Amino acid sequence: MNKNTIKAIVFDFDDTLIHYKEIGLESHKKAAEKLDLRIPTDEEIGSHFGKPWHVIIQKLWPRAHPELFKQTYLEIAKEFPRRQIEVASETLKFLKEAGYSLHIISSRSRESLLTLLSQTGISKEYFTSIQGPEDIGYEKPSKMIFQVFLERYGLKPDQVVYVGDSTTDMETAKNAEVPFLAVLTGWHKEEHFGNADGILSSVAG
């Protein structure tokens, strides 16, 4: 990765810009309990973080009704306070002022992204685009996510870096030949990111 060629920085969202891991683990387990489904271990749930939500539900609870599970989960999850990753806003401000174009690409819907940005005090004005799967038409780890993004903004793969916390984020970037920086604020550990172009403790560096 040549830092001098980078024009745009694309961020994952959950556990990259806001804390999610503990909320995700507890809310999934409590939703499963409420619906009388098998309660997976933290390891089982965490290993799927970064994948589209319907994929997670299908993998862990193949007989569950996806929409009922989602509704149950959301009722539980809304009781948890939401917090940004420490100094995320300051980092975004610094990068924006340094001249980088900042973007979010997430498996979370754009409506949810905007809501959580507001709740956690991260200004949406830092970002040139905030995109969920409905905006791009593809899901992680498809390389088409970045092919659509690159074409939309007139960028080449080596002009972009993707910052994320999961191996699915890494796989998505690598499929599109986009450089990837891993942050260790999510479920996955340093040893999971052998193919990353760099590893940071958090978005703050």
Coordinates of C-alpha atoms in Angstrom, one line a residue:
M1 CA 0.0 0.0 0.0
N2 CA 1.4 3.3 -1.1
K3 CA 0.2 6.0 1.3
N4 CA 1.0 8.7 -1.3
T5 CA -1.6 7.4 -3.7
I6 CA -4.5 7.2 -1.2
K7 CA -7.3 9.6 -2.0
A8 CA -10.3 8.0 -0.2
I9 CA -10.6 6.1 3.1
V10 CA -13.6 3.8 3.4
F11 CA -14.7 2.7 6.9
D12 CA -16.7 -0.3 8.1
F13 CA -19.1 0.8 10.8
D14 CA -19.8 -1.6 13.7
D15 CA -16.7 -2.0 15.9
T16 CA -14.8 0.2 13.6
L17 CA -16.4 3.6 14.3
I18 CA -18.8 2.6 17.1
H19 CA -18.8 -0.1 19.8
Y20 CA -20.9 -3.1 18.9
K21 CA -19.3 -6.3 20.0
E22 CA -20.9 -6.6 23.5
I23 CA -24.3 -5.3 22.2
G24 CA -24.3 -7.8 19.4
L25 CA -23.3 -10.8 21.5
E26 CA -25.9 -10.1 24.3
S27 CA -28.7 -9.1 22.0
H28 CA -28.4 -12.1 19.7
K29 CA -28.3 -14.5 22.7
K30 CA -31.3 -12.8 24.4
A31 CA -33.3 -12.8 21.2
A32 CA -32.6 -16.5 20.8
E33 CA -33.6 -17.2 24.3
K34 CA -36.9 -15.2 23.9
L35 CA -37.7 -17.1 20.8
D36 CA -36.8 -20.5 22.4
L37 CA -33.9 -21.0 20.0
R38 CA -30.5 -22.5 20.7
I39 CA -28.2 -20.1 22.5
P40 CA -24.9 -20.1 20.7
T41 CA -21.5 -19.4 22.4
D42 CA -19.9 -16.0 22.1
E43 CA -17.3 -17.6 19.8
E44 CA -20.0 -18.9 17.4
I45 CA -21.7 -15.5 17.2
G46 CA -18.5 -13.4 17.1
S47 CA -17.0 -15.5 14.3
H48 CA -19.8 -14.3 12.0
F49 CA -19.5 -10.6 12.8
G50 CA -19.0 -8.6 9.6
K51 CA -21.3 -10.8 7.5
P52 CA -24.7 -9.6 6.3
W53 CA -27.3 -10.1 9.0
H54 CA -29.5 -12.5 7.1
V55 CA -26.5 -14.7 6.6
I56 CA -25.7 -14.7 10.4
I57 CA -29.3 -15.7 11.2
Q58 CA -29.3 -18.5 8.6
K59 CA -26.0 -19.8 9.9
L60 CA -26.8 -19.8 13.6
W61 CA -30.6 -20.4 13.5
P62 CA -31.5 -22.0 10.2
R63 CA -35.1 -22.7 11.3
A64 CA -35.8 -19.2 12.7
H65 CA -38.1 -16.7 10.9
P66 CA -35.6 -14.0 9.9
E67 CA -37.9 -11.0 10.2
L68 CA -39.2 -12.1 13.6
F69 CA -35.7 -12.7 14.9
K70 CA -34.6 -9.2 13.6
Q71 CA -37.6 -7.5 15.3
T72 CA -36.9 -9.3 18.6
Y73 CA -33.2 -8.4 18.4
L74 CA -33.9 -4.8 17.6
E75 CA -36.2 -4.4 20.6
I76 CA -33.5 -5.8 22.9
A77 CA -30.6 -3.9 21.3
K78 CA -32.2 -0.5 21.6
E79 CA -31.9 -0.7 25.4
F80 CA -28.1 -0.7 25.2
P81 CA -26.3 2.7 25.1
R82 CA -24.4 3.4 22.0
R83 CA -20.9 4.8 22.0
Q84 CA -18.4 5.8 19.4
I85 CA -14.9 4.2 19.4
E86 CA -12.7 6.5 21.5
V87 CA -11.6 9.6 19.6
A88 CA -13.2 8.4 16.4
S89 CA -14.7 11.9 15.7
E90 CA -11.3 13.5 16.3
T91 CA -9.7 11.1 13.9
L92 CA -12.3 11.6 11.2
K93 CA -12.0 15.4 11.6
F94 CA -8.2 15.2 11.2
L95 CA -8.4 13.0 8.1
K96 CA -11.1 15.2 6.5
E97 CA -9.0 18.3 7.1
A98 CA -5.9 16.4 5.6
G99 CA -7.8 16.2 2.3
Y100 CA -9.0 12.6 2.3
S101 CA -12.5 11.7 1.0
L102 CA -14.2 9.7 3.7
H103 CA -16.9 7.1 3.2
I104 CA -18.8 4.3 5.1
I105 CA -19.6 1.0 3.5
S106 CA -21.4 -1.3 5.9
S107 CA -23.7 -4.3 6.0
R108 CA -26.0 -2.2 8.1
S109 CA -28.8 -0.3 6.4
R110 CA -28.2 3.4 5.6
E111 CA -31.1 4.5 7.8
S112 CA -29.6 2.6 10.7
L113 CA -26.2 4.1 10.0
L114 CA -27.5 7.6 10.0
T115 CA -29.5 7.0 13.3
L116 CA -26.4 5.6 15.0
L117 CA -24.1 8.3 13.8
S118 CA -26.5 10.8 15.4
Q119 CA -26.8 8.8 18.6
T120 CA -23.0 8.5 19.1
G121 CA -22.2 12.1 18.1
I122 CA -20.3 11.3 14.9
S123 CA -21.1 14.0 12.3
K124 CA -22.4 12.7 9.0
E125 CA -20.8 15.7 7.5
Y126 CA -17.4 14.1 7.6
F127 CA -18.4 11.6 5.0
T128 CA -18.8 12.0 1.2
S129 CA -21.0 8.9 1.2
I130 CA -22.7 6.7 3.7
Q131 CA -23.7 3.4 2.1
G132 CA -25.6 0.3 3.2
P133 CA -26.2 -2.8 1.0
E134 CA -29.3 -1.2 -0.5
D135 CA -27.2 1.6 -2.0
I136 CA -24.7 -0.7 -3.8
G137 CA -26.8 -3.8 -4.5
Y138 CA -24.2 -6.3 -3.3
E139 CA -23.2 -7.8 0.0
K140 CA -19.8 -8.5 1.7
P141 CA -17.6 -10.2 0.7
S142 CA -18.5 -9.6 -3.0
K143 CA -15.8 -7.7 -4.9
M144 CA -18.6 -5.9 -6.7
I145 CA -19.1 -3.7 -3.6
F146 CA -15.9 -1.9 -4.4
Q147 CA -16.1 -2.2 -8.1
V148 CA -19.4 -0.2 -7.9
F149 CA -17.9 2.2 -5.4
L150 CA -14.7 2.8 -7.5
E151 CA -16.7 3.4 -10.7
R152 CA -19.1 5.8 -8.9
Y153 CA -16.3 8.0 -7.6
G154 CA -13.8 7.6 -10.4
L155 CA -11.1 5.9 -8.3
K156 CA -8.6 3.1 -8.8
P157 CA -8.1 0.3 -6.2
D158 CA -4.7 1.7 -5.1
Q159 CA -6.3 5.1 -4.4
V160 CA -8.5 3.7 -1.7
V161 CA -8.0 2.0 1.7
Y162 CA -10.7 0.1 3.5
V163 CA -10.6 0.1 7.3
G164 CA -12.5 -2.6 9.1
D165 CA -12.5 -5.0 12.1
S166 CA -13.5 -8.3 10.7
T167 CA -12.1 -11.0 8.4
T168 CA -15.1 -10.5 6.2
D169 CA -14.1 -6.8 5.7
M170 CA -10.6 -8.0 4.8
E171 CA -11.9 -10.6 2.4
T172 CA -14.1 -8.0 0.7
A173 CA -11.2 -5.6 0.2
K174 CA -8.9 -8.3 -1.0
N175 CA -11.5 -9.6 -3.5
A176 CA -11.5 -6.2 -5.1
E177 CA -7.7 -5.7 -4.8
V178 CA -8.2 -2.7 -2.4
P179 CA -5.7 -2.2 0.4
F180 CA -7.0 -3.1 3.8
L181 CA -6.2 -1.8 7.3
A182 CA -7.5 -3.9 10.2
V183 CA -8.5 -2.4 13.5
L184 CA -8.5 -4.5 16.7
T185 CA -11.7 -3.1 18.2
G186 CA -13.9 -5.9 17.2
W187 CA -14.1 -9.6 17.7
H188 CA -11.2 -10.7 15.5
K189 CA -7.7 -10.6 16.8
E190 CA -4.4 -9.7 15.3
E191 CA -3.6 -13.3 14.3
H192 CA -6.8 -13.4 12.1
F193 CA -5.4 -10.6 9.9
G194 CA -2.5 -12.2 8.2
N195 CA -3.5 -10.8 4.8
A196 CA -4.0 -7.2 6.0
D197 CA -1.9 -4.4 4.7
G198 CA -1.6 -3.0 8.2
I199 CA -3.0 -3.5 11.7
L200 CA -4.0 -0.7 14.1
S201 CA -5.3 -0.9 17.6
S202 CA -8.2 1.4 16.6
V203 CA -9.1 4.1 14.1
A204 CA -7.1 6.4 16.2
G205 CA -3.9 4.6 15.2

